[in-house]
PDB file of C-alpha atoms in Angstrom:
ATOM      1  CA  UNK A   1       0.032   0.037  -0.016  1.00 38.00           C
ATOM      2  CA  UNK A   2       1.478   3.234  -1.008  1.00 43.00           C
ATOM      3  CA  UNK A   3       0.992   6.306   1.181  1.00 45.00           C
ATOM      4  CA  UNK A   4       2.142   9.688   1.974  1.00 44.00           C
ATOM      5  CA  UNK A   5       2.244  13.162   0.508  1.00 44.00           C
ATOM      6  CA  UNK A   6       4.088  11.897  -2.518  1.00 40.00           C
ATOM      7  CA  UNK A   7       1.166   9.825  -3.756  1.00 45.00           C
ATOM      8  CA  UNK A   8      -0.633  12.712  -5.089  1.00 41.00           C
ATOM      9  CA  UNK A   9       2.402  13.200  -7.446  1.00 44.00           C
ATOM     10  CA  UNK A  10       2.771  10.660 -10.478  1.00 63.00           C
ATOM     11  CA  UNK A  11       6.337  12.025 -10.675  1.00 84.00           C
ATOM     12  CA  UNK A  12       8.509  13.004  -7.767  1.00 92.00           C
ATOM     13  CA  UNK A  13      10.866  15.812  -7.638  1.00 96.00           C
ATOM     14  CA  UNK A  14      13.904  16.540  -5.138  1.00 97.00           C
ATOM     15  CA  UNK A  15      15.482  19.723  -5.537  1.00 98.00           C
ATOM     16  CA  UNK A  16      18.607  20.917  -3.768  1.00 98.00           C
ATOM     17  CA  UNK A  17      19.375  24.726  -3.864  1.00 98.00           C
ATOM     18  CA  UNK A  18      22.598  26.417  -2.910  1.00 98.00           C
ATOM     19  CA  UNK A  19      23.485  23.764  -0.026  1.00 98.00           C
ATOM     20  CA  UNK A  20      26.426  24.460   2.056  1.00 98.00           C
ATOM     21  CA  UNK A  21      27.677  22.838   5.181  1.00 97.00           C
ATOM     22  CA  UNK A  22      30.905  23.472   7.328  1.00 97.00           C
ATOM     23  CA  UNK A  23      32.413  21.778  10.227  1.00 95.00           C
ATOM     24  CA  UNK A  24      34.491  24.609  11.799  1.00 94.00           C
ATOM     25  CA  UNK A  25      36.903  25.463   9.000  1.00 93.00           C
ATOM     26  CA  UNK A  26      36.245  22.438   7.070  1.00 94.00           C
ATOM     27  CA  UNK A  27      33.808  22.751   4.247  1.00 95.00           C
ATOM     28  CA  UNK A  28      31.874  19.585   3.716  1.00 96.00           C
ATOM     29  CA  UNK A  29      29.540  21.014   1.095  1.00 97.00           C
ATOM     30  CA  UNK A  30      30.082  23.997  -1.007  1.00 97.00           C
ATOM     31  CA  UNK A  31      27.000  25.491  -2.597  1.00 97.00           C
ATOM     32  CA  UNK A  32      25.440  22.141  -4.138  1.00 98.00           C
ATOM     33  CA  UNK A  33      22.599  22.520  -6.565  1.00 98.00           C
ATOM     34  CA  UNK A  34      21.138  19.129  -7.728  1.00 98.00           C
ATOM     35  CA  UNK A  35      17.652  18.081  -9.150  1.00 97.00           C
ATOM     36  CA  UNK A  36      16.277  14.616  -9.076  1.00 97.00           C
ATOM     37  CA  UNK A  37      13.124  12.973 -10.236  1.00 96.00           C
ATOM     38  CA  UNK A  38      11.978   9.419 -10.668  1.00 96.00           C
ATOM     39  CA  UNK A  39      15.052   7.124 -11.267  1.00 96.00           C
ATOM     40  CA  UNK A  40      17.948   5.648  -9.733  1.00 97.00           C
ATOM     41  CA  UNK A  41      20.936   7.896  -9.113  1.00 97.00           C
ATOM     42  CA  UNK A  42      24.543   6.824  -7.963  1.00 96.00           C
ATOM     43  CA  UNK A  43      26.655   8.957  -5.656  1.00 96.00           C
ATOM     44  CA  UNK A  44      30.243   8.740  -5.949  1.00 94.00           C
ATOM     45  CA  UNK A  45      33.412  10.392  -4.234  1.00 90.00           C
ATOM     46  CA  UNK A  46      36.354   9.452  -2.089  1.00 88.00           C
ATOM     47  CA  UNK A  47      36.647   9.863   1.606  1.00 81.00           C
ATOM     48  CA  UNK A  48      35.642  13.372   2.746  1.00 86.00           C
ATOM     49  CA  UNK A  49      33.783  14.168  -0.416  1.00 92.00           C
ATOM     50  CA  UNK A  50      30.745  15.074   1.356  1.00 94.00           C
ATOM     51  CA  UNK A  51      28.475  12.258   0.439  1.00 93.00           C
ATOM     52  CA  UNK A  52      27.534  11.481   4.155  1.00 91.00           C
ATOM     53  CA  UNK A  53      26.858  15.014   4.773  1.00 95.00           C
ATOM     54  CA  UNK A  54      24.542  15.400   1.873  1.00 96.00           C
ATOM     55  CA  UNK A  55      22.606  12.276   2.796  1.00 95.00           C
ATOM     56  CA  UNK A  56      22.187  13.246   6.345  1.00 94.00           C
ATOM     57  CA  UNK A  57      20.878  16.845   5.292  1.00 96.00           C
ATOM     58  CA  UNK A  58      18.549  15.221   2.702  1.00 97.00           C
ATOM     59  CA  UNK A  59      17.238  12.918   5.413  1.00 94.00           C
ATOM     60  CA  UNK A  60      16.878  15.742   7.843  1.00 93.00           C
ATOM     61  CA  UNK A  61      19.136  14.265  10.463  1.00 92.00           C
ATOM     62  CA  UNK A  62      21.592  17.345  10.019  1.00 94.00           C
ATOM     63  CA  UNK A  63      20.956  20.902   9.433  1.00 96.00           C
ATOM     64  CA  UNK A  64      22.696  22.729   6.655  1.00 96.00           C
ATOM     65  CA  UNK A  65      24.338  26.133   7.149  1.00 97.00           C
ATOM     66  CA  UNK A  66      23.035  27.566   3.973  1.00 97.00           C
ATOM     67  CA  UNK A  67      20.413  26.506   1.119  1.00 97.00           C
ATOM     68  CA  UNK A  68      17.221  24.749   1.003  1.00 96.00           C
ATOM     69  CA  UNK A  69      15.665  21.288  -0.013  1.00 96.00           C
ATOM     70  CA  UNK A  70      12.454  21.210  -1.807  1.00 97.00           C
ATOM     71  CA  UNK A  71      10.200  18.078  -2.061  1.00 97.00           C
ATOM     72  CA  UNK A  72       7.735  18.462  -5.104  1.00 95.00           C
ATOM     73  CA  UNK A  73       8.135  22.276  -4.696  1.00 95.00           C
ATOM     74  CA  UNK A  74       7.653  22.373  -0.899  1.00 96.00           C
ATOM     75  CA  UNK A  75      10.486  23.085   1.635  1.00 95.00           C
ATOM     76  CA  UNK A  76      10.886  19.666   3.151  1.00 95.00           C
ATOM     77  CA  UNK A  77      11.453  21.179   6.856  1.00 90.00           C
ATOM     78  CA  UNK A  78       7.854  22.121   6.698  1.00 93.00           C
ATOM     79  CA  UNK A  79       6.354  18.658   5.960  1.00 93.00           C
ATOM     80  CA  UNK A  80       7.162  17.397   9.356  1.00 87.00           C
ATOM     81  CA  UNK A  81       5.764  13.702   9.768  1.00 85.00           C
ATOM     82  CA  UNK A  82       4.649  13.588   6.043  1.00 89.00           C
ATOM     83  CA  UNK A  83       8.187  13.847   4.868  1.00 92.00           C
ATOM     84  CA  UNK A  84       9.051  10.716   7.059  1.00 87.00           C
ATOM     85  CA  UNK A  85       6.092   8.835   5.437  1.00 88.00           C
ATOM     86  CA  UNK A  86       7.645   9.251   1.923  1.00 93.00           C
ATOM     87  CA  UNK A  87      11.308   8.725   2.934  1.00 95.00           C
ATOM     88  CA  UNK A  88      13.387   5.555   3.370  1.00 95.00           C
ATOM     89  CA  UNK A  89      16.986   5.902   4.663  1.00 94.00           C
ATOM     90  CA  UNK A  90      19.528   3.278   5.214  1.00 92.00           C
ATOM     91  CA  UNK A  91      22.722   4.489   6.751  1.00 87.00           C
ATOM     92  CA  UNK A  92      25.996   2.983   6.383  1.00 78.00           C
ATOM     93  CA  UNK A  93      26.283   2.509  10.048  1.00 64.00           C
ATOM     94  CA  UNK A  94      23.197   1.865  12.177  1.00 65.00           C
ATOM     95  CA  UNK A  95      23.050   0.470  15.779  1.00 71.00           C
ATOM     96  CA  UNK A  96      20.716  -2.528  15.504  1.00 84.00           C
ATOM     97  CA  UNK A  97      19.129  -3.723  18.846  1.00 87.00           C
ATOM     98  CA  UNK A  98      20.519  -7.136  18.938  1.00 88.00           C
ATOM     99  CA  UNK A  99      17.942  -8.257  21.632  1.00 93.00           C
ATOM    100  CA  UNK A 100      15.124  -7.485  19.160  1.00 95.00           C
ATOM    101  CA  UNK A 101      14.015 -10.046  16.670  1.00 97.00           C
ATOM    102  CA  UNK A 102      13.989  -9.176  13.080  1.00 96.00           C
ATOM    103  CA  UNK A 103      10.223  -8.582  13.272  1.00 97.00           C
ATOM    104  CA  UNK A 104      10.311  -6.391  16.399  1.00 97.00           C
ATOM    105  CA  UNK A 105      12.855  -4.236  14.758  1.00 96.00           C
ATOM    106  CA  UNK A 106      10.925  -3.758  11.610  1.00 96.00           C
ATOM    107  CA  UNK A 107       7.847  -3.010  13.681  1.00 96.00           C
ATOM    108  CA  UNK A 108       9.570  -0.322  15.470  1.00 94.00           C
ATOM    109  CA  UNK A 109      10.792   1.172  12.390  1.00 93.00           C
ATOM    110  CA  UNK A 110       7.249   1.038  11.143  1.00 94.00           C
ATOM    111  CA  UNK A 111       5.873   2.945  14.070  1.00 93.00           C
ATOM    112  CA  UNK A 112       8.594   5.613  13.608  1.00 89.00           C
ATOM    113  CA  UNK A 113       7.505   5.888   9.931  1.00 89.00           C
ATOM    114  CA  UNK A 114       3.841   6.281  11.162  1.00 89.00           C
ATOM    115  CA  UNK A 115       2.668   3.518   9.011  1.00 92.00           C
ATOM    116  CA  UNK A 116      -0.909   2.725  10.152  1.00 93.00           C
ATOM    117  CA  UNK A 117      -1.213   0.013  12.616  1.00 94.00           C
ATOM    118  CA  UNK A 118      -3.508  -2.322  10.579  1.00 96.00           C
ATOM    119  CA  UNK A 119      -0.915  -2.260   7.611  1.00 96.00           C
ATOM    120  CA  UNK A 120       2.289  -2.871   9.704  1.00 96.00           C
ATOM    121  CA  UNK A 121       2.180  -6.618   9.509  1.00 96.00           C
ATOM    122  CA  UNK A 122       1.664  -6.951   5.919  1.00 96.00           C
ATOM    123  CA  UNK A 123       4.370  -4.217   5.165  1.00 96.00           C
ATOM    124  CA  UNK A 124       6.730  -6.353   7.426  1.00 97.00           C
ATOM    125  CA  UNK A 125       6.004  -9.517   5.447  1.00 97.00           C
ATOM    126  CA  UNK A 126       6.346  -7.771   2.122  1.00 96.00           C
ATOM    127  CA  UNK A 127       9.533  -6.010   2.998  1.00 96.00           C
ATOM    128  CA  UNK A 128      11.169  -9.078   4.538  1.00 97.00           C
ATOM    129  CA  UNK A 129      10.286 -11.296   1.428  1.00 96.00           C
ATOM    130  CA  UNK A 130      11.738  -8.629  -0.968  1.00 95.00           C
ATOM    131  CA  UNK A 131      15.239  -9.163   0.830  1.00 94.00           C
ATOM    132  CA  UNK A 132      14.775 -13.014   1.383  1.00 94.00           C
ATOM    133  CA  UNK A 133      14.425 -12.654   5.261  1.00 96.00           C
ATOM    134  CA  UNK A 134      10.727 -13.801   5.445  1.00 96.00           C
ATOM    135  CA  UNK A 135      11.951 -17.061   7.195  1.00 96.00           C
ATOM    136  CA  UNK A 136      14.227 -15.263   9.591  1.00 96.00           C
ATOM    137  CA  UNK A 137      12.095 -12.802  11.307  1.00 97.00           C
ATOM    138  CA  UNK A 138      11.480 -14.542  14.425  1.00 97.00           C
ATOM    139  CA  UNK A 139      15.344 -14.814  15.260  1.00 97.00           C
ATOM    140  CA  UNK A 140      17.146 -12.451  17.447  1.00 96.00           C
ATOM    141  CA  UNK A 141      19.241  -9.953  15.543  1.00 94.00           C
ATOM    142  CA  UNK A 142      22.380 -11.317  17.591  1.00 93.00           C
ATOM    143  CA  UNK A 143      21.967 -14.380  15.720  1.00 94.00           C
ATOM    144  CA  UNK A 144      22.196 -12.826  12.275  1.00 93.00           C
ATOM    145  CA  UNK A 145      25.100 -12.988   9.794  1.00 91.00           C
ATOM    146  CA  UNK A 146      26.584  -9.554   8.682  1.00 89.00           C
ATOM    147  CA  UNK A 147      24.763 -10.036   5.272  1.00 91.00           C
ATOM    148  CA  UNK A 148      21.393 -10.604   7.107  1.00 93.00           C
ATOM    149  CA  UNK A 149      21.775  -7.668   9.239  1.00 93.00           C
ATOM    150  CA  UNK A 150      22.390  -5.630   5.942  1.00 92.00           C
ATOM    151  CA  UNK A 151      19.268  -7.260   4.394  1.00 94.00           C
ATOM    152  CA  UNK A 152      17.235  -6.210   7.605  1.00 95.00           C
ATOM    153  CA  UNK A 153      18.173  -2.661   7.217  1.00 95.00           C
ATOM    154  CA  UNK A 154      17.300  -2.569   3.596  1.00 95.00           C
ATOM    155  CA  UNK A 155      13.945  -4.018   4.606  1.00 96.00           C
ATOM    156  CA  UNK A 156      13.569  -1.337   7.200  1.00 95.00           C
ATOM    157  CA  UNK A 157      14.421   1.364   4.505  1.00 95.00           C
ATOM    158  CA  UNK A 158      11.706   0.174   2.111  1.00 96.00           C
ATOM    159  CA  UNK A 159       8.941  -0.218   4.597  1.00 95.00           C
ATOM    160  CA  UNK A 160       5.835   1.854   3.662  1.00 92.00           C
ATOM    161  CA  UNK A 161       6.750   2.046  -0.162  1.00 93.00           C
ATOM    162  CA  UNK A 162       8.831   5.274   0.206  1.00 95.00           C
ATOM    163  CA  UNK A 163       9.070   7.814  -2.625  1.00 96.00           C
ATOM    164  CA  UNK A 164      12.524   9.015  -1.559  1.00 97.00           C
ATOM    165  CA  UNK A 165      14.955   6.297  -0.962  1.00 97.00           C
ATOM    166  CA  UNK A 166      18.595   6.783   0.393  1.00 96.00           C
ATOM    167  CA  UNK A 167      20.989   4.036   0.426  1.00 94.00           C
ATOM    168  CA  UNK A 168      24.479   4.103   1.899  1.00 91.00           C
ATOM    169  CA  UNK A 169      26.465   1.112   0.673  1.00 88.00           C
ATOM    170  CA  UNK A 170      23.436  -1.227   0.534  1.00 90.00           C
ATOM    171  CA  UNK A 171      25.352  -4.087  -1.000  1.00 87.00           C
ATOM    172  CA  UNK A 172      28.327  -4.092   1.358  1.00 84.00           C
ATOM    173  CA  UNK A 173      28.921  -7.608   2.751  1.00 83.00           C
ATOM    174  CA  UNK A 174      26.167  -9.135   0.562  1.00 88.00           C
ATOM    175  CA  UNK A 175      26.987 -12.377  -1.153  1.00 90.00           C
ATOM    176  CA  UNK A 176      26.803 -12.237  -5.137  1.00 89.00           C
ATOM    177  CA  UNK A 177      23.370 -13.731  -5.215  1.00 91.00           C
ATOM    178  CA  UNK A 178      21.836 -11.357  -2.837  1.00 90.00           C
ATOM    179  CA  UNK A 179      23.669  -8.593  -4.334  1.00 90.00           C
ATOM    180  CA  UNK A 180      21.837  -9.373  -7.596  1.00 90.00           C
ATOM    181  CA  UNK A 181      18.520  -9.495  -5.736  1.00 91.00           C
ATOM    182  CA  UNK A 182      19.104  -6.097  -4.084  1.00 91.00           C
ATOM    183  CA  UNK A 183      20.022  -4.507  -7.529  1.00 91.00           C
ATOM    184  CA  UNK A 184      16.752  -5.769  -8.915  1.00 92.00           C
ATOM    185  CA  UNK A 185      14.797  -4.271  -5.864  1.00 93.00           C
ATOM    186  CA  UNK A 186      16.536  -0.965  -6.252  1.00 93.00           C
ATOM    187  CA  UNK A 187      15.554  -0.726 -10.107  1.00 92.00           C
ATOM    188  CA  UNK A 188      11.947  -2.034  -8.960  1.00 92.00           C
ATOM    189  CA  UNK A 189      11.598   1.189  -6.804  1.00 93.00           C
ATOM    190  CA  UNK A 190      13.244   3.450  -9.117  1.00 93.00           C
ATOM    191  CA  UNK A 191      10.356   3.280 -11.578  1.00 90.00           C
ATOM    192  CA  UNK A 192       8.020   4.951  -9.126  1.00 92.00           C
ATOM    193  CA  UNK A 193      10.493   6.755  -6.718  1.00 95.00           C
ATOM    194  CA  UNK A 194      13.870   8.720  -6.393  1.00 97.00           C
ATOM    195  CA  UNK A 195      16.562   6.231  -5.457  1.00 97.00           C
ATOM    196  CA  UNK A 196      19.896   7.627  -4.411  1.00 97.00           C
ATOM    197  CA  UNK A 197      22.819   5.372  -3.819  1.00 95.00           C
ATOM    198  CA  UNK A 198      26.209   6.109  -2.423  1.00 93.00           C
ATOM    199  CA  UNK A 199      28.547   3.320  -3.028  1.00 87.00           C
ATOM    200  CA  UNK A 200      32.262   2.403  -3.680  1.00 81.00           C
ATOM    201  CA  UNK A 201      31.089  -0.706  -5.657  1.00 83.00           C
ATOM    202  CA  UNK A 202      30.711   1.000  -8.892  1.00 89.00           C
ATOM    203  CA  UNK A 203      29.665  -2.095 -11.118  1.00 86.00           C
ATOM    204  CA  UNK A 204      26.627  -2.247  -8.727  1.00 84.00           C
ATOM    205  CA  UNK A 205      25.234   1.076 -10.272  1.00 90.00           C
ATOM    206  CA  UNK A 206      26.946   1.499 -13.647  1.00 89.00           C
ATOM    207  CA  UNK A 207      24.369  -0.410 -15.649  1.00 90.00           C
ATOM    208  CA  UNK A 208      21.280   0.825 -13.692  1.00 92.00           C
ATOM    209  CA  UNK A 209      21.878   4.384 -12.635  1.00 95.00           C
ATOM    210  CA  UNK A 210      19.944   7.039 -14.769  1.00 96.00           C
ATOM    211  CA  UNK A 211      22.722   9.600 -13.812  1.00 97.00           C
ATOM    212  CA  UNK A 212      25.832   9.600 -11.511  1.00 97.00           C
ATOM    213  CA  UNK A 213      26.601  12.491  -9.202  1.00 97.00           C
ATOM    214  CA  UNK A 214      30.211  12.893  -8.312  1.00 96.00           C
ATOM    215  CA  UNK A 215      31.520  14.930  -5.252  1.00 95.00           C
ATOM    216  CA  UNK A 216      35.089  16.052  -4.530  1.00 94.00           C
ATOM    217  CA  UNK A 217      35.729  17.906  -1.120  1.00 94.00           C
ATOM    218  CA  UNK A 218      32.302  19.190  -0.837  1.00 96.00           C
ATOM    219  CA  UNK A 219      31.917  20.368  -4.558  1.00 97.00           C
ATOM    220  CA  UNK A 220      29.879  18.984  -7.186  1.00 97.00           C
ATOM    221  CA  UNK A 221      32.204  17.931 -10.132  1.00 95.00           C
ATOM    222  CA  UNK A 222      29.692  16.050 -12.365  1.00 95.00           C
ATOM    223  CA  UNK A 223      26.021  14.989 -12.674  1.00 96.00           C
ATOM    224  CA  UNK A 224      25.417  13.141 -15.871  1.00 97.00           C
ATOM    225  CA  UNK A 225      24.613   9.580 -17.316  1.00 96.00           C
ATOM    226  CA  UNK A 226      27.152   6.815 -17.010  1.00 95.00           C
ATOM    227  CA  UNK A 227      27.513   6.878 -20.884  1.00 95.00           C
ATOM    228  CA  UNK A 228      28.343  10.537 -21.127  1.00 96.00           C
ATOM    229  CA  UNK A 229      30.705  10.249 -18.320  1.00 96.00           C
ATOM    230  CA  UNK A 230      32.610   7.514 -19.814  1.00 96.00           C
ATOM    231  CA  UNK A 231      32.589   9.294 -23.200  1.00 96.00           C
ATOM    232  CA  UNK A 232      34.018  12.487 -21.401  1.00 96.00           C
ATOM    233  CA  UNK A 233      36.555  10.759 -18.974  1.00 95.00           C
ATOM    234  CA  UNK A 234      37.204   7.306 -20.148  1.00 95.00           C
ATOM    235  CA  UNK A 235      36.647   6.493 -23.892  1.00 96.00           C
ATOM    236  CA  UNK A 236      36.492   2.732 -24.434  1.00 91.00           C
ATOM    237  CA  UNK A 237      36.566   2.323 -20.618  1.00 94.00           C
ATOM    238  CA  UNK A 238      33.764   1.846 -17.878  1.00 94.00           C
ATOM    239  CA  UNK A 239      32.777   3.794 -14.969  1.00 94.00           C
ATOM    240  CA  UNK A 240      35.555   2.635 -12.668  1.00 93.00           C
ATOM    241  CA  UNK A 241      37.840   4.134 -15.069  1.00 94.00           C
ATOM    242  CA  UNK A 242      35.942   7.263 -14.867  1.00 94.00           C
ATOM    243  CA  UNK A 243      36.318   7.459 -11.165  1.00 92.00           C
ATOM    244  CA  UNK A 244      40.147   6.756 -11.296  1.00 92.00           C
ATOM    245  CA  UNK A 245      40.583   9.487 -13.815  1.00 93.00           C
ATOM    246  CA  UNK A 246      38.760  12.044 -11.948  1.00 91.00           C
ATOM    247  CA  UNK A 247      40.500  11.186  -8.627  1.00 88.00           C
ATOM    248  CA  UNK A 248      44.080  10.616  -9.859  1.00 77.00           C
ATOM    249  CA  UNK A 249      45.510  11.063  -6.462  1.00 54.00           C
ATOM    250  CA  UNK A 250      46.529   7.568  -5.206  1.00 46.00           C
ATOM    251  CA  UNK A 251      45.077   8.195  -1.681  1.00 46.00           C
ATOM    252  CA  UNK A 252      41.714   9.398  -2.927  1.00 41.00           C
ATOM    253  CA  UNK A 253      41.555   6.083  -5.207  1.00 42.00           C
ATOM    254  CA  UNK A 254      41.149   3.944  -2.445  1.00 43.00           C
ATOM    255  CA  UNK A 255      37.571   2.653  -2.133  1.00 44.00           C
ATOM    256  CA  UNK A 256      37.346   3.112   1.658  1.00 43.00           C
ATOM    257  CA  UNK A 257      34.278   4.060   3.769  1.00 41.00           C
ATOM    258  CA  UNK A 258      33.478   7.703   3.240  1.00 45.00           C
ATOM    259  CA  UNK A 259      33.056  10.385   5.584  1.00 47.00           C
TER     260      UNK A 259
END
């Protein structure tokens, strides 16, 4: 069951205008301007590029110093609970309650998202099935493998059929079979939602991303299709070659955890 403010719009729009954020003298984001509509977008950049800061501001977990974010033309900070209803966020590091079962954790997230009580059980079952966890929900989280915990976080992100989905390293720690499953799931949601994926596993997004956003030291370097980026930066190469050619510094070429 799709819910929330976004349902009245057949096509979603997220607009970021003149967004800046600093931590003391460190500039994390410098006057970022971006527009997203339905589709899947990759967010690439080395350590300290500003990806985590950008995602935390979009998800209203962090306040910008300057600029604004509009959801379908409305300032997102004025939407309150309605923004939570359309938002799905999977952070790279999230504390899971090891004493909870998978089902209890998803129920907790569903309540935070203000999903109607009568819909919660069905939403949990549907989300768990999409990540192949439907038979593991009664186990305590401390019995889960790393990959199962990752899939539980993905299930929590897609609860409520969100219209804006932010994934931070969603396939990290997954085996190849589950990685394929998650890629298909992200594609499925991108037909009706805005899906933004920050990742260092470039092949995961190369063939499914509508556009790639590239950040470096808080500055927007590029926002374009994979094909056009390859044509510009790595003729006869691939998206990984684009990344390496933009970030020539050896230290920046490491695909480590960002921010």
